[in-house]
CSV table of C-alpha atoms and ligand atoms in Angstrom, one decimal:
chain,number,residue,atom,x,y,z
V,1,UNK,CA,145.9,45.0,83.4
V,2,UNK,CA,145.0,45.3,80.0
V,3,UNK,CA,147.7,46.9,77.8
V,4,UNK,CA,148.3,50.8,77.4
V,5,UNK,CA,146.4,52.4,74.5
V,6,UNK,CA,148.3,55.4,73.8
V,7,UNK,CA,147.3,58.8,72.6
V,8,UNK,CA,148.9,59.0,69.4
V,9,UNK,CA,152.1,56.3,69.5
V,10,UNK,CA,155.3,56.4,67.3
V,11,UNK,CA,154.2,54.2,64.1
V,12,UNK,CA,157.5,52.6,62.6
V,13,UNK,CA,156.7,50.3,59.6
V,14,UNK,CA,160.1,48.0,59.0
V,15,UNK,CA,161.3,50.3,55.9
V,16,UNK,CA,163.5,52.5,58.1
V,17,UNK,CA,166.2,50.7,59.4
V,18,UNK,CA,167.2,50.4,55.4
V,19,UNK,CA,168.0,53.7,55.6
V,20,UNK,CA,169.6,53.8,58.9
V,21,UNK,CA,172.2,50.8,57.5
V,22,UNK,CA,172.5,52.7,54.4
V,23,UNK,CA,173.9,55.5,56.7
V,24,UNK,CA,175.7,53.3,58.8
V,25,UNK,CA,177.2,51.8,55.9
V,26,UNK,CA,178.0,54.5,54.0
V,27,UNK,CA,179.6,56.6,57.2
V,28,UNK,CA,177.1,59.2,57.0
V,29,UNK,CA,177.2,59.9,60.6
V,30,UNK,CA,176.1,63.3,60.3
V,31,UNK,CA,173.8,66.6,59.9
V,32,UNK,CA,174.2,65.6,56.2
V,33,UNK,CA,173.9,63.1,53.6
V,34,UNK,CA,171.6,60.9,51.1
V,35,UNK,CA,169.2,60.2,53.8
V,36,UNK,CA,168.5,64.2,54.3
V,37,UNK,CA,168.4,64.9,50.9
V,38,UNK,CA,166.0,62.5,49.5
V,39,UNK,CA,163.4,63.4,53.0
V,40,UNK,CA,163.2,66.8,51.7
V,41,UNK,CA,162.6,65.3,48.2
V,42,UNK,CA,159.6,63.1,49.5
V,43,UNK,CA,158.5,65.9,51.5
V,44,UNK,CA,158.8,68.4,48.7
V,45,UNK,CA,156.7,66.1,46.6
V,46,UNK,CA,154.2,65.3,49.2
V,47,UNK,CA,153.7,69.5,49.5
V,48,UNK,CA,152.9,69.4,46.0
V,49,UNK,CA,155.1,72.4,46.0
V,50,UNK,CA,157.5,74.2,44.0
V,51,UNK,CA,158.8,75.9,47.4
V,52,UNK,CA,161.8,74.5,49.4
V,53,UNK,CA,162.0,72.0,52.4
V,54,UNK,CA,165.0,72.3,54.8
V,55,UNK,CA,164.8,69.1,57.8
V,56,UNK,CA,165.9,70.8,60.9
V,57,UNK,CA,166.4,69.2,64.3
V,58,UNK,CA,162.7,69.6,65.8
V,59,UNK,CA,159.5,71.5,64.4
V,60,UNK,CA,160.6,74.3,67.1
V,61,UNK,CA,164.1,75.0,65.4
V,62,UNK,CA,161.9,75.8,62.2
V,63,UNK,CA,159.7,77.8,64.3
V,64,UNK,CA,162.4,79.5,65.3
V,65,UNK,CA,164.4,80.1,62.2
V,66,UNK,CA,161.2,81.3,60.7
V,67,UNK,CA,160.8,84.2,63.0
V,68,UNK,CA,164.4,84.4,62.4
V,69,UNK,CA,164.5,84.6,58.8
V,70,UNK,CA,161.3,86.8,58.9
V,71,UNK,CA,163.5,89.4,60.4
V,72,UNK,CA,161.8,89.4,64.0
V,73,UNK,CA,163.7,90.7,66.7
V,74,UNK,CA,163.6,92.3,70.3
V,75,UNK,CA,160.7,94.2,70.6
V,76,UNK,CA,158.9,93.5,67.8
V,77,UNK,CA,154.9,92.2,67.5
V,78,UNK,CA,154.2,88.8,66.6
V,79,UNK,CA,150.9,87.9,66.6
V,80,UNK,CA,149.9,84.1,67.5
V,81,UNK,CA,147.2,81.7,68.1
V,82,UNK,CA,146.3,81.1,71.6
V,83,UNK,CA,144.6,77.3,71.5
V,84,UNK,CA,148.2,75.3,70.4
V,85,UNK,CA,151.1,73.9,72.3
V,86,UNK,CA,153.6,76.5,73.8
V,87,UNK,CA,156.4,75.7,70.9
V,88,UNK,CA,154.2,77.9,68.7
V,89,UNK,CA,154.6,80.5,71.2
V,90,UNK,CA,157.9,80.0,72.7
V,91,UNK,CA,160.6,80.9,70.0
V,92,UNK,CA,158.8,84.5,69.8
V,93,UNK,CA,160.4,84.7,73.0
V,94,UNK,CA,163.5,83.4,72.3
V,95,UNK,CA,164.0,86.6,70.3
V,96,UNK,CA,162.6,89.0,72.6
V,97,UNK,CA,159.5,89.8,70.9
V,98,UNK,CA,156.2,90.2,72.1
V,99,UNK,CA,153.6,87.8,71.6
V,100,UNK,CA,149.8,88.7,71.6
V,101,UNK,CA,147.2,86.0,71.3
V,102,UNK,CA,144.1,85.7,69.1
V,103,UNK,CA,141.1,83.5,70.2
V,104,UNK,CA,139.7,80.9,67.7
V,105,UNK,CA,137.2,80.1,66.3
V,106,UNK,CA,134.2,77.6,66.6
V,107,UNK,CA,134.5,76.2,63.1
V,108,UNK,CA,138.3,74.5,62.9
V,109,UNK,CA,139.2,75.4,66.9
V,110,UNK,CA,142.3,77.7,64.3
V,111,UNK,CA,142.7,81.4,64.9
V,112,UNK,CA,139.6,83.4,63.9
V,113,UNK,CA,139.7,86.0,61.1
V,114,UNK,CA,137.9,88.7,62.9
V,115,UNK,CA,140.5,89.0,66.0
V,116,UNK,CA,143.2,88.3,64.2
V,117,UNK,CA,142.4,91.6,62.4
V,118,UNK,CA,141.6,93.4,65.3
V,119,UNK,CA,144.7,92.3,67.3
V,120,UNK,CA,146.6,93.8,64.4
V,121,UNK,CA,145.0,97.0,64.3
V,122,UNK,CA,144.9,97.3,67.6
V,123,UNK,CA,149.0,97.2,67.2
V,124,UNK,CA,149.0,99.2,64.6
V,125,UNK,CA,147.5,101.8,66.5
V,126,UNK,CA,149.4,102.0,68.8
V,127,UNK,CA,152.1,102.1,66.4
V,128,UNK,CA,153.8,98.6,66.4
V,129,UNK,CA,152.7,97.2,62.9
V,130,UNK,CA,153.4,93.0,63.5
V,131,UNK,CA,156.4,91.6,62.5
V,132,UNK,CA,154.7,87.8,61.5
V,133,UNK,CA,151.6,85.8,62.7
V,134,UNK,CA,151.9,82.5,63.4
V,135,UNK,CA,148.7,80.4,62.4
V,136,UNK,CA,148.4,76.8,63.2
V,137,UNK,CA,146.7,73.7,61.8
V,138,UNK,CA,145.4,72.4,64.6
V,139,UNK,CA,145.0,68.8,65.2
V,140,UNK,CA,145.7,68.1,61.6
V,141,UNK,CA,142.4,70.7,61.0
V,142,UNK,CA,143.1,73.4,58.2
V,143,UNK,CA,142.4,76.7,59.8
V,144,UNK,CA,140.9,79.5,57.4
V,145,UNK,CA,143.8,79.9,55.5
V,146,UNK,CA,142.2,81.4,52.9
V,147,UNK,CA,140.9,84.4,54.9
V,148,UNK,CA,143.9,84.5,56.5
V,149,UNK,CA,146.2,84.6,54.2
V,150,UNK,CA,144.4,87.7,52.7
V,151,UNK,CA,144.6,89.4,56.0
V,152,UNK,CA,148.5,88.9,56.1
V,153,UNK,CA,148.6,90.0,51.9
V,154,UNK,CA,146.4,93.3,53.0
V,155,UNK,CA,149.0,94.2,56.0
V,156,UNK,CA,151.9,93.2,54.4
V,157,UNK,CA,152.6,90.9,57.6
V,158,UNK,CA,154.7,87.9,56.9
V,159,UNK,CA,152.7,84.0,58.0
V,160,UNK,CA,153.7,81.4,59.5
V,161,UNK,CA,151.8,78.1,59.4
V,162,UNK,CA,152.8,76.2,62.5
V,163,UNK,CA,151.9,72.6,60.5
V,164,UNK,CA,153.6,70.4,62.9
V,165,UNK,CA,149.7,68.1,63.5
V,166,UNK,CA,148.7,68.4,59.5
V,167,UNK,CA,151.1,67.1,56.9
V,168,UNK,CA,149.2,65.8,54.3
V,169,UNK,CA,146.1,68.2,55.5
V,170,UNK,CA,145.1,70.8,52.2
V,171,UNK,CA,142.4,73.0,51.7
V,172,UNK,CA,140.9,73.6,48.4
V,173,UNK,CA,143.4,70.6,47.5
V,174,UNK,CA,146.5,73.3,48.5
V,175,UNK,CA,148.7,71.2,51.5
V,176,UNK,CA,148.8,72.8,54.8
V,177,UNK,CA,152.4,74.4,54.8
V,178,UNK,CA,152.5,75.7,51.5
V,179,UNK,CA,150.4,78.9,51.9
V,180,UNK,CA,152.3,81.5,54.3
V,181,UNK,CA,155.5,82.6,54.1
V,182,UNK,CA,156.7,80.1,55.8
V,183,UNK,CA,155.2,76.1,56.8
V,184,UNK,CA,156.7,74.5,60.0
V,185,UNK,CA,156.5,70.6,60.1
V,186,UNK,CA,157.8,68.6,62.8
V,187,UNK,CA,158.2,64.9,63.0
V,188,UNK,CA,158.5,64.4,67.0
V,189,UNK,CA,157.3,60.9,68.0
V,190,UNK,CA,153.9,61.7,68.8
V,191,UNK,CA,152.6,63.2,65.3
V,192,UNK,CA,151.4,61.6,62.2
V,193,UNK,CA,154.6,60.2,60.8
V,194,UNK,CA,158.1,60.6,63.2
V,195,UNK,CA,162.2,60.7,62.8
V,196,UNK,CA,161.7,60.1,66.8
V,197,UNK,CA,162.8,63.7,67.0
V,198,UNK,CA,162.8,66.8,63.8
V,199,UNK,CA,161.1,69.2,62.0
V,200,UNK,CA,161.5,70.9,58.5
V,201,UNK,CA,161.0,74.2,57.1
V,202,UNK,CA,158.9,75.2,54.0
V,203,UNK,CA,160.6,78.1,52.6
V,204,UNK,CA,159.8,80.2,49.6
V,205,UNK,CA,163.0,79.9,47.2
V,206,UNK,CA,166.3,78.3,47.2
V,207,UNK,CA,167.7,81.3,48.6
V,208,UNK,CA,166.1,81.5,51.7
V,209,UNK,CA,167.1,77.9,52.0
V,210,UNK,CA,170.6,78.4,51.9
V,211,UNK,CA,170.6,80.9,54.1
V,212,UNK,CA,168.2,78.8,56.5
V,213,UNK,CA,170.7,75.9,56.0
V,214,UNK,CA,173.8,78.6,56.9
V,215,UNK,CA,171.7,79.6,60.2
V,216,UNK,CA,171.4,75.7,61.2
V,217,UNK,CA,174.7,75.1,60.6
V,218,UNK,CA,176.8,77.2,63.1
V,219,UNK,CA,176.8,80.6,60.3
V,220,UNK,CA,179.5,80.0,59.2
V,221,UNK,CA,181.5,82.1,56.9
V,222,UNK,CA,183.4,81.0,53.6
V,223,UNK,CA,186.8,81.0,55.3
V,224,UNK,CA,188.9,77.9,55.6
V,225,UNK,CA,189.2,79.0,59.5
V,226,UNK,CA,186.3,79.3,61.6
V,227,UNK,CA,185.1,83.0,60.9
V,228,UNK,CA,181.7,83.6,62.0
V,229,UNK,CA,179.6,87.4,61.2
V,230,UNK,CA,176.1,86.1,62.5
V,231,UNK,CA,175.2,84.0,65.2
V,232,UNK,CA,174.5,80.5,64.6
V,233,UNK,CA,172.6,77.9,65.4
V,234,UNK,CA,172.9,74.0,65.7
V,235,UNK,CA,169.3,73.5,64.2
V,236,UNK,CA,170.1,70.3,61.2
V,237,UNK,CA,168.8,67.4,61.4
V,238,UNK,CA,170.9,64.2,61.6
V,239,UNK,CA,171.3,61.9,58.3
V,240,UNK,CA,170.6,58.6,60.8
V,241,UNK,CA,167.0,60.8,61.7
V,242,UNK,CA,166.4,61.5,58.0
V,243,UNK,CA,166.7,57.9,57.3
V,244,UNK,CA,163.3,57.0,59.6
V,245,UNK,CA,161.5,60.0,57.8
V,246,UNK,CA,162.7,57.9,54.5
V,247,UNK,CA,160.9,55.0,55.5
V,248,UNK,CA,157.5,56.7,57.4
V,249,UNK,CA,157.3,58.6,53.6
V,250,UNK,CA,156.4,55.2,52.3
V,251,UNK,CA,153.4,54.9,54.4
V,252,UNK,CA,152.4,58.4,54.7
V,253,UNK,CA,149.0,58.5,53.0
V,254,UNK,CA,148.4,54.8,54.6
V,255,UNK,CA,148.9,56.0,58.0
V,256,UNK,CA,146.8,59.4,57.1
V,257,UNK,CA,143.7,57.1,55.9
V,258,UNK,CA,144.0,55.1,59.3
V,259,UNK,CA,144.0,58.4,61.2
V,260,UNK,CA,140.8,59.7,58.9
V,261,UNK,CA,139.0,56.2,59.8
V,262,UNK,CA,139.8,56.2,63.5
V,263,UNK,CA,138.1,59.7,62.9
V,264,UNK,CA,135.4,58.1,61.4
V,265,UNK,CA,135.0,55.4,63.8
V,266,UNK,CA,134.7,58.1,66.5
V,267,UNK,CA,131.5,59.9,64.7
V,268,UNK,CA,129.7,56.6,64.6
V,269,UNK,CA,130.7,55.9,68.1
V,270,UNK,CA,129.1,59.4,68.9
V,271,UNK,CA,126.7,59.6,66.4
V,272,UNK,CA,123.6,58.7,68.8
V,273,UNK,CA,125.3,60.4,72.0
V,274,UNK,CA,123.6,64.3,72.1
V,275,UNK,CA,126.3,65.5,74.5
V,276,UNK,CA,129.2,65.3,72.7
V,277,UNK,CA,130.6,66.7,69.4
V,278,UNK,CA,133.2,65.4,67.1
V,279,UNK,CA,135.6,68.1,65.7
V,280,UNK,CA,134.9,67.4,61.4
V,281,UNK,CA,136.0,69.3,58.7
V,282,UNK,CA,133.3,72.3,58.0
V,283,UNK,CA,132.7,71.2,54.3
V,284,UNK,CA,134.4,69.6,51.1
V,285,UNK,CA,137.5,72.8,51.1
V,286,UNK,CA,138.8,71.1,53.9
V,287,UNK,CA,140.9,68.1,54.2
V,288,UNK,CA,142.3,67.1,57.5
V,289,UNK,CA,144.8,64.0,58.6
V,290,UNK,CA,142.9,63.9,61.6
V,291,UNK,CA,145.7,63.6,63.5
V,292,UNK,CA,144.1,63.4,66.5
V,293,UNK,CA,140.1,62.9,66.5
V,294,UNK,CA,138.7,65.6,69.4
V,295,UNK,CA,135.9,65.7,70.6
V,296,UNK,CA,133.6,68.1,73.2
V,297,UNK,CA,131.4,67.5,75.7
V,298,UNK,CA,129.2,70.5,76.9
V,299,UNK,CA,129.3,70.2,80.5
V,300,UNK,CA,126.8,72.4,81.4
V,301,UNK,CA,123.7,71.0,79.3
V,302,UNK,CA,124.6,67.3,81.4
V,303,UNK,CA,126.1,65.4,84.1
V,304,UNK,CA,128.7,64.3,82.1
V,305,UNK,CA,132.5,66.2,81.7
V,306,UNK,CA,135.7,65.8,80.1
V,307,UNK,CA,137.7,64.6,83.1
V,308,UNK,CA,135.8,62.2,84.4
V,309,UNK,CA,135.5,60.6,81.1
V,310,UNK,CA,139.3,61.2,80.8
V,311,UNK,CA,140.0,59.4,84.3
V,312,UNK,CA,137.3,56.6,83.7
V,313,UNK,CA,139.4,55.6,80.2
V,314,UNK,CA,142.6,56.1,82.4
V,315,UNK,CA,141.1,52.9,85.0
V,316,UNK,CA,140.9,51.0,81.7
V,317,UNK,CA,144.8,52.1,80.8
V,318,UNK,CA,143.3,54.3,77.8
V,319,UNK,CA,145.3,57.7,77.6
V,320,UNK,CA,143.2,60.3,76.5
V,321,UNK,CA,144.3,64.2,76.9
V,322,UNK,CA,142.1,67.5,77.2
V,323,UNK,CA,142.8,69.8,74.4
V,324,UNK,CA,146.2,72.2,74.7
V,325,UNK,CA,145.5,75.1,77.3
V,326,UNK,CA,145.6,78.6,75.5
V,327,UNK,CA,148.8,80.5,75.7
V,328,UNK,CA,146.8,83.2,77.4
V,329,UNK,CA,146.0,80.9,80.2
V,330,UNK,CA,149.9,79.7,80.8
V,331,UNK,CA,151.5,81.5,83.6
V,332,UNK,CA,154.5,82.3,81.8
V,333,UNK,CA,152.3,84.0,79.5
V,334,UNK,CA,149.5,85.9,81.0
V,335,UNK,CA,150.9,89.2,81.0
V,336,UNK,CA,150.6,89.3,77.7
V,337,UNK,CA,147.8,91.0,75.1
V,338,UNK,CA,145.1,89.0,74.1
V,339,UNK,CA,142.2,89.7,71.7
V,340,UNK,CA,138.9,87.3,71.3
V,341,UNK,CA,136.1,86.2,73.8
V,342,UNK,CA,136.0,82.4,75.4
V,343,UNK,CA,136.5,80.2,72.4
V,344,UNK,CA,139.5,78.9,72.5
V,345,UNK,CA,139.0,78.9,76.7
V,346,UNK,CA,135.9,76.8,76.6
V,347,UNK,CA,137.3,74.2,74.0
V,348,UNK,CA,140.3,73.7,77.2
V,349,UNK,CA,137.5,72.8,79.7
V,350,UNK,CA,135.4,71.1,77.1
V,351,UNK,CA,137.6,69.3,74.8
V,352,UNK,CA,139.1,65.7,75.0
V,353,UNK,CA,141.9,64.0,72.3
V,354,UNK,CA,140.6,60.4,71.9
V,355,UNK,CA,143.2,57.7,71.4
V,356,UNK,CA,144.7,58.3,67.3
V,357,UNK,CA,147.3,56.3,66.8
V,358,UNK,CA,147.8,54.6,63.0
V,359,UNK,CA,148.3,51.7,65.5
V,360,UNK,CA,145.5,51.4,66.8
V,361,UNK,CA,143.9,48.2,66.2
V,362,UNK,CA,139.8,46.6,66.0
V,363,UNK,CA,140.5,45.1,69.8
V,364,UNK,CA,141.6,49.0,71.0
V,365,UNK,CA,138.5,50.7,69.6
V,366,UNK,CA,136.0,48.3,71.2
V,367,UNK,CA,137.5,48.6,74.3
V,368,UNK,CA,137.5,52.3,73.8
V,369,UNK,CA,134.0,51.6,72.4
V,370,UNK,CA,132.8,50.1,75.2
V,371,UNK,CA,134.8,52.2,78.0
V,372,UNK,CA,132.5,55.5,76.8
V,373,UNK,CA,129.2,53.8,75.9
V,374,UNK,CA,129.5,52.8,79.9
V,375,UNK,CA,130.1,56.0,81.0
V,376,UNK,CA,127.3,57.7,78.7
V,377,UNK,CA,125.1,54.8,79.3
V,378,UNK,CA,124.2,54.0,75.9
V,379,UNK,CA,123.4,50.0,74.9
B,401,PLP,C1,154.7,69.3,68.1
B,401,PLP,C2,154.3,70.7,67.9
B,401,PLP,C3,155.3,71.6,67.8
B,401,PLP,C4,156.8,71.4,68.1
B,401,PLP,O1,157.4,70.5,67.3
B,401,PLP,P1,158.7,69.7,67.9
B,401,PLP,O2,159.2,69.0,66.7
B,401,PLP,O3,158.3,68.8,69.0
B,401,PLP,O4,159.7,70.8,68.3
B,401,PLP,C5,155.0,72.9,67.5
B,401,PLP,N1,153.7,73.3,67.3
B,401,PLP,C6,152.7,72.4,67.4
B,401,PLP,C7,151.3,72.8,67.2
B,401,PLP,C8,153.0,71.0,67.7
B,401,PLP,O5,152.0,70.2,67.9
């Protein structure tokens, strides 16, 4: 058997086990230190930002501080987009809030402008004005940020940009993260640069960061004995972690042109095959990592669909993975509201993540290369 082509593989590049010693030899052995300090630096000046980055234990930690810190609680409306993974979703229940799901749309596969509108006047009607909407940058693809961010600005709703698939992603050369009220990055092993497990939060002022740091940290008070008015949580990121996302900064915007040619490798792979589409950046105002490269195959035009593509790469040990089901679709999430048509439901049964990794090597792509010119029958 020919070896495993993975998805979208952890990418270390020998840099980070500096940083690790450096912890180990310092003592640093903790949710602190050097190593934390200068990855929120790098990250900062990657964001191109004058906001604040706080590295948190996962990207679902700063998803959850976020709703946190944007004051949601039980009962309350939070409005989210239905085609992601369920950590977008998930922390809104953690605090006993109510999620209701927008469709997207065609253009990004994000959250569409028109029913995110309606879903919030809808609420509003019925007298429940949102508490936050949580957008999301979806396979490294900037959503209509823009648009959206003057829906949020007219409503005085607080945004949340779930960027956990798009750091280094901007539109109109602004990075994914920095335009809602708060940016969620996470840095799990399977996205564009990893600490094996982490996240940050992109916070507005050095305020909210100390007070996002407090939350992380247990909340506790200024006493010298343990005196706690809030609940707390155990949300900081390690100093040995930080010292991985040290070394993957280095290589950030290598690994983010590897993505964008796998991505470019994948439209001339497609280029002559009429039943698929490759998911590209609608024009020049959007920049994506192309985290993953996605593409759809309309199943109902030809003989050919997703999972049998997806199974015929799996014979050749090729991973590939149909696009995340939409909240609205998950069991543990059907009762509630949803507003859109079959967008973000036809991109499930249409969609397929190609193999993405910075990884990947000339050998992988022409076996991938010649895997799916087999199965569409092209010479
Ligand atoms: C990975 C991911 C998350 C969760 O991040 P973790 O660091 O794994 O907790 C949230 N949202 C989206 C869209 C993701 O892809």
């Amino acid at each position: 058997m020919m070896s495993k082509i993975w998805l979208s593989p952890p990418h270390l590049c020998g840099e980070e086990m500096k940083y690790i010693q450096k912890a180990f030899d310092t003592n640093w052995i903790a949710p602190l230190g050097e190593n934390i300090d200068e990855f929120e630096s790098a990250l900062k000046k990657e964001l191109g930002t004058e906001k604040e980055v706080v590295c948190l234990s996962s990207g679902t930690a700063a998803l959850h501080l976020s709703l946190i810190l944007a004051g949601v609680s039980e009962g309350d409306v939070v409005v989210c987009q239905s085609l992601t993974f369920a950590a977008s979703a998930n922390p809104i229940i953690y605090q006993k809030a109510i999620p209701v799901f927008v469709d997207s749309e065609k253009d990004t596969y994000n959250i569409s402008p028109i029913y995110l509108e309606k879903a919030i006047k809808s609420s509003m009607s019925k007298g429940k004005k949102p508490k936050a909407i949580v957008i999301v940058h979806l396979y490294g693809m900037p959503s209509k940020i823009e648009e959206i961010a003057a829906i949020a600005k007219k409503y005085d709703i607080i945004l949340i940009e779930d960027g956990a698939e798009s750091l280094g992603s901007s539109y109109k050369g602004k990075k994914c993260g920095t335009f809602g009220d708060f940016g969620v990055l996470s840095f799990n092993g399977n996205k564009i640069i990893t600490t094996s497990g982490g996240g940050a939060l992109i916070c507005k002022n050095k305020t909210v960061k100390d007070r996002a740091i407090f939350l992380a940290t247990q909340a506790k008070d200024e006493t010298t004995h343990y005196q706690h008015s809030t609940i707390g949580y155990n949300y900081r990121m390690s100093n040995i972690l930080a010292g991985i996302g040290r070394g993957q900064m280095e290589v950030l915007h290598q690994y983010i042109s590897l993505r964008r040619s796998n991505h470019q490798f994948y439209k001339n792979l497609f280029q002559y095959i009429d039943e698929v589409q490759v998911l590209e950046e609608p024009c020049n105002n959007f920049f994506s990592n192309h985290w993953l490269s996605v593409i759809t195959i309309d199943e109902k035009q030809t003989k050919f669909d997703r999972e049998s593509l997806r199974i015929k790469l799996l014979e050749e040990n090729i991973e590939s993975k149909p696009l995340w089901k939409p909240m609205h679709l998950q069991p543990v999430f059907s009762s509630y509201p949803y507003y859109g048509t079959t967008v973000s439901e036809s991109l499930f049964e249409k969609g397929l993540c190609l193999p993405s990794g910075s990884s990947l090597t000339d050998t992988d792509k022409e076996r991938i290369a010649n895997v799916i010119k087999d199965y569409f029958k092209v010479v």
